[in-house]
């Protein structure tokens, strides 16, 4: 994983890094390029600045040029831009085939596209009667993927008209608004920003919000505490298309 820091290892330095890694193909199967996450807790740390939209477009173009070269030379794209680049620039995500098996999924590369693909495929296996009763629920996620998640939810509600689903984007006040991914949201931000919202029968939250193997958010708030504060039932959802659809359907 290449963590790109503006003014430090971008531009020509990124070219040099990828060229250096190229020498190790096929012993290195793939690499990802992700933007450095900047929390508000940066006292006495090196100065970092966010990438602006025009700079993000340049990074994407730079990586895509390398992909063309790698594809020609090694029959693999090798280097991939994380979803965050595309979502922040407001440009379409690559097609499913471009991720070549999703080697870099854990680094945030292709997560949105894979979820979309899995949801579409799973919906084709379900009969129209899979959700026959009226069901009103809500989802909460980070601001980065809220629009894309809304589009995925729309695919499901178009198929089952008895469903009413509201997607709530939650701003990360704990770590700072520059942190936009769902996996770094805290219990206190969820509590504060959802307390006056209509949550319906259930509030669905992705499992990436919790510490691995626990029912605790990063700020030590337990799921049961959040349920009590919001007066709502919470369902934790695994990050697969079938699990996402089933959770929305109430299975």
Short mmCIF file of C-alpha atoms in Angstrom, two decimals:
data_model
loop_
_atom_site.label_atom_id
_atom_site.label_comp_id
_atom_site.label_asym_id
_atom_site.label_seq_id
_atom_site.Cartn_x
_atom_site.Cartn_y
_atom_site.Cartn_z
CA UNK A 1 0.00 0.00 0.00
CA UNK A 2 1.30 3.41 -1.00
CA UNK A 3 -0.05 6.09 1.32
CA UNK A 4 0.07 9.26 -0.76
CA UNK A 5 1.02 12.46 1.05
CA UNK A 6 0.67 15.67 -0.90
CA UNK A 7 4.03 17.35 -1.47
CA UNK A 8 5.98 14.36 -0.15
CA UNK A 9 5.58 11.25 -2.28
CA UNK A 10 3.15 12.27 -5.03
CA UNK A 11 3.89 13.37 -8.60
CA UNK A 12 7.31 12.20 -9.81
CA UNK A 13 7.95 10.42 -6.51
CA UNK A 14 4.86 8.26 -7.07
CA UNK A 15 6.15 7.39 -10.54
CA UNK A 16 9.51 6.42 -9.04
CA UNK A 17 7.89 4.29 -6.32
CA UNK A 18 5.73 2.36 -8.78
CA UNK A 19 8.71 1.90 -11.12
CA UNK A 20 10.76 0.53 -8.22
CA UNK A 21 7.98 -1.91 -7.27
CA UNK A 22 7.63 -3.00 -10.90
CA UNK A 23 11.05 -4.65 -10.65
CA UNK A 24 9.63 -7.15 -8.16
CA UNK A 25 6.77 -8.42 -10.34
CA UNK A 26 5.57 -11.23 -10.09
CA UNK A 27 6.81 -11.58 -6.49
CA UNK A 28 4.67 -8.55 -5.71
CA UNK A 29 1.17 -9.29 -7.02
CA UNK A 30 -0.39 -5.85 -6.63
CA UNK A 31 -0.23 -2.53 -4.83
CA UNK A 32 -2.73 0.17 -3.96
CA UNK A 33 -2.51 3.95 -3.74
CA UNK A 34 -4.55 5.51 -0.95
CA UNK A 35 -4.71 9.10 0.31
CA UNK A 36 -3.25 9.80 3.74
CA UNK A 37 -5.98 10.07 6.36
CA UNK A 38 -5.69 13.31 8.30
CA UNK A 39 -7.37 13.49 11.69
CA UNK A 40 -7.75 16.72 13.63
CA UNK A 41 -5.18 15.44 16.14
CA UNK A 42 -2.07 16.71 14.36
CA UNK A 43 -0.33 18.93 16.92
CA UNK A 44 3.48 18.89 16.44
CA UNK A 45 3.22 16.62 13.41
CA UNK A 46 4.47 17.24 9.89
CA UNK A 47 2.23 19.50 7.86
CA UNK A 48 -0.12 17.66 5.53
CA UNK A 49 -2.64 19.12 3.11
CA UNK A 50 -5.61 17.41 1.46
CA UNK A 51 -5.70 16.77 -2.26
CA UNK A 52 -8.07 19.09 -4.14
CA UNK A 53 -10.41 17.72 -6.86
CA UNK A 54 -8.16 18.73 -9.77
CA UNK A 55 -5.18 17.12 -8.01
CA UNK A 56 -7.19 13.96 -7.36
CA UNK A 57 -8.02 13.73 -11.06
CA UNK A 58 -4.30 13.96 -11.81
CA UNK A 59 -3.55 11.10 -9.39
CA UNK A 60 -6.24 8.92 -10.97
CA UNK A 61 -4.91 9.68 -14.46
CA UNK A 62 -1.35 8.95 -13.34
CA UNK A 63 -2.36 5.56 -11.93
CA UNK A 64 -4.42 4.69 -15.00
CA UNK A 65 -1.41 5.38 -17.23
CA UNK A 66 0.62 2.97 -15.13
CA UNK A 67 -2.19 0.42 -15.39
CA UNK A 68 -2.06 0.61 -19.19
CA UNK A 69 1.70 0.05 -19.12
CA UNK A 70 1.45 -2.87 -16.67
CA UNK A 71 -1.39 -4.48 -18.57
CA UNK A 72 0.65 -4.45 -21.77
CA UNK A 73 3.87 -5.62 -20.12
CA UNK A 74 2.60 -8.13 -17.54
CA UNK A 75 -1.07 -8.79 -18.32
CA UNK A 76 -2.14 -7.22 -15.02
CA UNK A 77 -2.93 -3.67 -13.96
CA UNK A 78 -0.82 -4.22 -10.81
CA UNK A 79 -1.46 -0.78 -9.25
CA UNK A 80 -4.89 0.42 -8.17
CA UNK A 81 -6.41 3.63 -6.83
CA UNK A 82 -8.59 3.27 -3.75
CA UNK A 83 -12.30 4.08 -3.97
CA UNK A 84 -11.74 7.30 -2.05
CA UNK A 85 -9.99 8.96 -5.00
CA UNK A 86 -12.90 8.32 -7.37
CA UNK A 87 -15.62 9.21 -4.88
CA UNK A 88 -13.99 12.48 -3.83
CA UNK A 89 -13.41 13.47 -7.46
CA UNK A 90 -16.99 12.59 -8.38
CA UNK A 91 -15.95 10.33 -11.25
CA UNK A 92 -17.33 6.83 -11.98
CA UNK A 93 -15.66 3.86 -10.35
CA UNK A 94 -13.89 1.36 -12.63
CA UNK A 95 -15.84 -1.63 -13.92
CA UNK A 96 -15.85 -4.91 -12.04
CA UNK A 97 -13.30 -6.53 -14.37
CA UNK A 98 -10.77 -3.75 -13.75
CA UNK A 99 -10.17 -4.96 -10.19
CA UNK A 100 -8.91 -8.38 -11.36
CA UNK A 101 -10.14 -10.40 -8.41
CA UNK A 102 -10.06 -7.57 -5.84
CA UNK A 103 -6.58 -8.23 -4.44
CA UNK A 104 -6.59 -4.87 -2.67
CA UNK A 105 -10.06 -5.00 -1.14
CA UNK A 106 -8.76 -4.65 2.43
CA UNK A 107 -7.08 -1.40 1.40
CA UNK A 108 -10.34 0.13 0.21
CA UNK A 109 -9.90 -0.72 -3.46
CA UNK A 110 -13.13 -1.83 -5.14
CA UNK A 111 -15.29 -2.15 -2.03
CA UNK A 112 -18.13 -0.08 -3.47
CA UNK A 113 -18.05 -1.74 -6.88
CA UNK A 114 -17.97 -5.22 -5.36
CA UNK A 115 -20.94 -4.46 -3.11
CA UNK A 116 -22.87 -3.12 -6.07
CA UNK A 117 -22.06 -6.19 -8.17
CA UNK A 118 -22.93 -8.64 -5.39
CA UNK A 119 -26.22 -6.87 -4.65
CA UNK A 120 -27.23 -6.94 -8.33
CA UNK A 121 -26.36 -10.63 -8.64
CA UNK A 122 -28.13 -11.61 -5.42
CA UNK A 123 -31.30 -9.70 -6.32
CA UNK A 124 -31.69 -11.86 -9.43
CA UNK A 125 -31.98 -14.95 -7.20
CA UNK A 126 -34.84 -13.57 -5.09
CA UNK A 127 -38.53 -13.98 -5.90
CA UNK A 128 -40.84 -10.92 -5.84
CA UNK A 129 -42.34 -12.30 -2.61
CA UNK A 130 -39.02 -12.08 -0.73
CA UNK A 131 -40.34 -8.97 1.02
CA UNK A 132 -44.12 -8.89 1.09
CA UNK A 133 -44.70 -6.81 4.22
CA UNK A 134 -44.11 -3.10 4.70
CA UNK A 135 -40.74 -2.44 6.32
CA UNK A 136 -39.24 0.93 7.28
CA UNK A 137 -35.57 1.02 8.28
CA UNK A 138 -32.52 3.26 8.21
CA UNK A 139 -28.80 2.99 7.47
CA UNK A 140 -25.90 5.10 8.68
CA UNK A 141 -22.55 5.42 6.97
CA UNK A 142 -19.67 7.82 6.41
CA UNK A 143 -20.09 10.84 4.16
CA UNK A 144 -17.75 9.35 1.53
CA UNK A 145 -19.98 6.51 0.36
CA UNK A 146 -23.42 7.84 1.30
CA UNK A 147 -24.46 8.71 -2.26
CA UNK A 148 -23.20 5.42 -3.68
CA UNK A 149 -24.93 3.50 -0.91
CA UNK A 150 -28.15 5.36 -1.66
CA UNK A 151 -27.90 4.22 -5.29
CA UNK A 152 -27.42 0.61 -4.19
CA UNK A 153 -30.37 0.88 -1.81
CA UNK A 154 -32.45 2.27 -4.67
CA UNK A 155 -31.82 -0.92 -6.66
CA UNK A 156 -33.32 -2.91 -3.79
CA UNK A 157 -36.32 -0.66 -3.12
CA UNK A 158 -37.12 -0.55 -6.84
CA UNK A 159 -37.45 -4.33 -6.68
CA UNK A 160 -39.46 -4.41 -3.43
CA UNK A 161 -41.90 -1.53 -3.17
CA UNK A 162 -42.88 -2.40 0.41
CA UNK A 163 -39.47 -1.23 1.59
CA UNK A 164 -38.74 2.27 2.83
CA UNK A 165 -35.04 2.84 3.55
CA UNK A 166 -33.37 6.08 4.65
CA UNK A 167 -29.59 6.51 4.35
CA UNK A 168 -28.03 8.90 6.87
CA UNK A 169 -24.51 10.23 6.21
CA UNK A 170 -22.68 10.84 9.49
CA UNK A 171 -19.95 13.47 9.79
CA UNK A 172 -16.87 12.36 11.71
CA UNK A 173 -16.59 14.98 14.44
CA UNK A 174 -14.48 12.74 16.68
CA UNK A 175 -11.49 12.39 14.33
CA UNK A 176 -12.29 15.40 12.14
CA UNK A 177 -14.40 16.04 9.06
CA UNK A 178 -11.52 15.08 6.73
CA UNK A 179 -12.08 11.48 7.85
CA UNK A 180 -15.03 10.36 5.73
CA UNK A 181 -14.94 6.54 5.77
CA UNK A 182 -17.54 4.50 7.65
CA UNK A 183 -14.94 2.37 9.42
CA UNK A 184 -13.72 5.29 11.54
CA UNK A 185 -17.08 6.55 12.77
CA UNK A 186 -17.61 6.47 16.52
CA UNK A 187 -20.55 5.67 18.76
CA UNK A 188 -20.76 9.20 20.09
CA UNK A 189 -21.01 10.73 16.60
CA UNK A 190 -23.73 8.25 15.69
CA UNK A 191 -25.60 9.04 18.89
CA UNK A 192 -25.32 12.80 18.47
CA UNK A 193 -26.29 12.98 14.81
CA UNK A 194 -29.01 10.31 14.75
CA UNK A 195 -30.78 11.09 18.01
CA UNK A 196 -33.42 13.26 16.32
CA UNK A 197 -33.81 11.12 13.20
CA UNK A 198 -36.59 8.71 12.28
CA UNK A 199 -34.80 5.35 12.35
CA UNK A 200 -37.71 2.99 11.73
CA UNK A 201 -37.79 -0.64 12.84
CA UNK A 202 -34.03 -1.00 12.71
CA UNK A 203 -30.85 0.96 12.22
CA UNK A 204 -28.37 -0.92 10.04
CA UNK A 205 -24.65 -0.35 10.61
CA UNK A 206 -21.72 -1.96 8.76
CA UNK A 207 -19.49 -4.29 10.76
CA UNK A 208 -16.42 -2.21 9.82
CA UNK A 209 -17.53 0.37 12.40
CA UNK A 210 -16.79 -2.06 15.23
CA UNK A 211 -13.53 -3.36 16.62
CA UNK A 212 -12.74 -6.75 15.17
CA UNK A 213 -14.68 -9.47 16.95
CA UNK A 214 -16.34 -7.06 19.39
CA UNK A 215 -19.59 -5.12 19.67
CA UNK A 216 -17.72 -1.92 20.56
CA UNK A 217 -17.07 1.21 18.51
CA UNK A 218 -13.64 2.88 18.38
CA UNK A 219 -14.55 5.24 21.23
CA UNK A 220 -15.48 2.34 23.57
CA UNK A 221 -19.23 2.84 23.16
CA UNK A 222 -21.03 -0.52 23.10
CA UNK A 223 -23.74 -1.28 20.55
CA UNK A 224 -26.19 -1.88 23.41
CA UNK A 225 -25.41 1.61 24.77
CA UNK A 226 -26.13 3.17 21.39
CA UNK A 227 -29.38 1.21 21.10
CA UNK A 228 -30.49 2.52 24.46
CA UNK A 229 -29.52 6.11 23.62
CA UNK A 230 -31.29 6.09 20.26
CA UNK A 231 -34.22 3.96 21.43
CA UNK A 232 -33.79 1.86 18.30
CA UNK A 233 -32.87 -1.68 17.42
CA UNK A 234 -29.44 -1.91 15.76
CA UNK A 235 -28.46 -4.60 13.28
CA UNK A 236 -24.78 -5.03 12.40
CA UNK A 237 -24.36 -5.98 8.75
CA UNK A 238 -21.51 -7.90 7.16
CA UNK A 239 -19.90 -6.36 4.10
CA UNK A 240 -21.25 -8.68 1.41
CA UNK A 241 -24.01 -8.07 -1.08
CA UNK A 242 -26.22 -10.95 0.12
CA UNK A 243 -25.83 -9.96 3.77
CA UNK A 244 -26.67 -6.36 2.91
CA UNK A 245 -29.82 -7.29 0.98
CA UNK A 246 -30.96 -9.80 3.61
CA UNK A 247 -30.52 -7.24 6.37
CA UNK A 248 -32.63 -4.72 4.48
CA UNK A 249 -35.29 -7.36 3.85
CA UNK A 250 -35.28 -8.27 7.56
CA UNK A 251 -34.00 -11.82 7.09
#
